[in-house]
Amino acid sequence: MSSNMLAMILAGGRGSRLHELTNRVAKPAVGYGGKYKIVDFPLSNCANSGIDVVGVLTQYESVQLNSYVAAGTRWGLDTKDSGVFVLTPREKADAGLDVYRGTADAISQNIDFIDTYDPEYLLVLSGDHIYKMNYAKMLDFHKEHNADATIAVIGVPMKEASRFGIMNTDGKGRIVEFEEKPKKPKSNLASMGIYIFNWKLMRKMLLKDMKDPKSSHDFGKDFIPVMLNEGRTLCAWEFKGYWKDVGTIDSLWEANMDLLDDKNELNLNDPTWRIYTEDAAVLPQYIGPEAKIKRAYITQGVEVEGSVSNSVLFTNARVCSGAKVIDSVLMPGVTVEEGATVTRALVADGVRIGKGATVGKKNSENILLVAEDVKGKED
Amino acid sequence: MANKAFGVITSAAGHFHVEGLHDYRPIGAFSFLGRYRVIDFPISNMSNSGIDQIQVYVSSRPRSIAEHIGTGRHYNINSKRGKIQLLFSQINNPQSIYNNNVTSFLENYEIIERMSLPYVVVAPSYMVYKQDYQKLLDDHVESGADVTLLYHRVNDARDTCLSCNVLNLNKQKGVLSITPNMGTANEKNIFMDTYVMSKELFLDLIRQAKALSSVCTLSDIVSLKAEDLDVRGVAHRGTFATITSFNDYYCANLGLLDRDRADDLFRSNWPIYTRTTNACPTKYFDTAEVRKSMIANGCLIEGEVENSIIGRDVRIRKGAVVKNSIILAYTEIGEGVRIENTIVDKWARVNRVKEIVGRPDHPDYIRRGDTV
């Protein structure tokens, strides 16, 4: 291990607020931005930050996720000592098979895995955020401040601060108080769920936490408050840039739409910080003679014969002639047949919208998730 | 099932010259359809046919091709049992008369001798087509022929494939001779520079060619031996394009905007592999107008594009119009610029000159990295 820091991505959540999208795949494997999967972001960030061992912690549907992340080649995590490992709850000699009881417990149950690399620092990440971050810079900050733990924070609008875990600092970066969803927030620095810990201390504290019957084994609820109570040095590292939680259909749709915004800060084509993903052996995008495209984010393998406006189209999506796609996200392999109209919808992988069918409504309150084929007028 | 043949991919002989583009890279490394390089087609054909021992002969300016092929991992070839070897020739002048395939085979003779497989499939790095070499090999073995050659019947040989060879066949598809296409008639059997034979015969022909003359090519020696050997022609059907002249390159690209031609070449059971650059998807702005075009990833399109091929990471600014053109990767077409019937090479920036309009039968060319 070259960087002395090992990363663990918490990808355990079922992501049930993403409904049918996560029926067959775990949340980190859900698509984003035309060609990516959510998990590509933390993995590419790790690869670009010089971290070469990454554990992905998950409890659900891990076969598909496993085969996806196991090919570490995609992110360049394929040198001799590097690798990506999917870590599901395992039966151990001295303990029964247990689900991960909380975010901190997921790390505790993998102490043996982490020990094999004997890292100095442990980076804990969340698996459902879209952002580009150089974790090496955060580690520099952590070292400069001689911190026991560093938490990445982002400034949020004050009126929204009560939806987040808020860090109150002493003005020099040291955290003096942590409030989960405070009614009257004292600061607007929200935790991004990204932590760097000194592994030796953390290991000791995790062993203690595992045995504590009152603990729910969660970083935000238990582990961080205990550290603060013990008077440990916790620092807040402020991140500036694009960051989005994609835990719901609406926020996943919004995050995709952000890519169409000309002022969007998330530049996915920055040659110094590329986001890596699986490459599909497909043709470039084909735009037909009658096609109309306004404001769209389209990837290779897509065919457009109809019209597309304000939409994001994933690999191998097809919009047939006379079809209209408006304010929508079409996941990989979606077909919108002749004359069909899709408005304000997120259409799941492989779904077929039949000829002349209409799905979604303009000005609808929520984004419509279409997870099953829609019959056409002639079917 | 592993194929019993190893693959040999040849570089273009000295008499093939593609104006402009060729000054920077061998034909195999030419960008194709915005996403591929020409050499992806023969390598994918071999990989899909189960050939996993592949020799790629590179005779000049090896950088781009070496970089593109790399470990060969992206061609879906087993990294332990299979391999792609890049074999370099010392002839550095691509136009030299000594730059022919027999010279490069001779320079690597021992390496060919050491191949443990009994057959060889030789294919060019400068033609685009889809072919199952397993089937070609099976038919070759079954027919009992000494050499099987692949050809494509064209009906426009007066204007295209002008530097290619032609197979002269008897009624039983026996090859009588191989002669250059002089453009004397439209109907011709264009030789696809693709051979199947045993490794022993291949080595024997290389030795005989050397004994005969230093400028004798593989097709020359096969043509000369056509009387003594059983040389058979097999017709190729489907999409076929040569990249052996500037016009052919231009037509081969734009011709694939025809859906039927493209669908024949690209099938889900016959993937064409290439190296990813990890470019993000393409962004179409409010002002974009795009029709009948193939667009690679990573582009920012604010202007108008029609009947064109746009490579990776290209920027087309507001008010720009691109028609019947091929725009290679990393170029920028500035505001209000009009480009028609033109090939713009990589890294070029067109800002000052507001109109570049070539003739449909003689497209214009903007050099690599030029600012105009």
Coordinates of C-alpha atoms in Angstrom, one line a residue, chain A residues 33 35-36 73 78 259-262 268-269 274 276 279-289 291 293-300 303, chain B residues 33 35-36 73 257 259 266 271-273 276-298 313:
Chain A
G33 CA -24.8 10.4 -15.9
K35 CA -22.5 5.9 -18.6
Y36 CA -21.5 5.7 -14.9
T73 CA -8.8 -2.7 -13.8
D78 CA -4.9 -3.2 -10.6
L259 CA -25.3 17.8 -15.9
L260 CA -27.4 19.8 -18.4
D261 CA -26.9 23.0 -16.4
D262 CA -24.3 25.2 -18.1
L268 CA -16.9 14.9 -15.9
N269 CA -14.4 15.6 -18.7
R274 CA -11.6 11.4 -14.9
Y276 CA -13.7 5.7 -14.8
D279 CA -16.6 0.5 -21.2
A280 CA -19.2 -0.9 -23.5
A281 CA -18.3 -2.2 -27.0
V282 CA -20.9 -0.2 -28.8
L283 CA -21.1 2.3 -31.7
P284 CA -20.8 6.0 -31.2
Q285 CA -24.1 7.7 -30.7
Y286 CA -26.2 7.8 -33.9
I287 CA -28.4 10.8 -34.5
G288 CA -30.9 10.2 -37.3
P289 CA -31.9 12.5 -40.2
A291 CA -33.8 13.8 -35.0
I293 CA -31.9 17.3 -29.9
K294 CA -31.9 20.3 -27.5
R295 CA -30.1 20.3 -24.2
A296 CA -29.2 16.7 -23.7
Y297 CA -26.5 14.5 -22.2
I298 CA -26.0 11.5 -24.4
T299 CA -23.6 8.6 -24.4
Q300 CA -22.2 6.1 -26.9
E303 CA -29.7 6.0 -31.2
Chain B
L33 CA -16.2 6.6 -37.0
R35 CA -14.5 6.1 -31.8
Y36 CA -12.4 3.3 -33.4
R73 CA -6.4 -6.5 -22.9
L257 CA -24.0 6.8 -41.8
R259 CA -27.9 2.5 -41.2
F266 CA -21.7 -3.8 -36.1
P271 CA -18.4 -6.6 -31.0
I272 CA -15.7 -4.3 -32.4
Y273 CA -13.4 -3.6 -29.4
T276 CA -11.5 3.5 -24.0
T277 CA -10.4 7.1 -23.2
N278 CA -12.9 7.4 -20.4
A279 CA -14.5 10.4 -22.0
C280 CA -17.8 11.5 -20.5
P281 CA -21.0 11.5 -22.5
T282 CA -21.6 14.3 -25.0
K283 CA -23.4 17.4 -24.2
Y284 CA -25.9 19.0 -26.6
F285 CA -26.7 22.6 -25.8
D286 CA -29.9 24.6 -26.5
T287 CA -28.5 25.9 -29.8
A288 CA -27.4 22.5 -31.1
E289 CA -28.9 21.1 -34.3
V290 CA -27.7 17.6 -35.2
R291 CA -28.9 15.4 -38.0
K292 CA -27.7 12.1 -39.5
S293 CA -24.4 11.9 -37.8
M294 CA -22.3 9.7 -35.6
I295 CA -21.0 11.5 -32.5
A296 CA -18.4 10.1 -30.1
N297 CA -18.3 10.8 -26.4
G298 CA -16.9 13.9 -24.6
D313 CA -13.8 15.5 -27.1

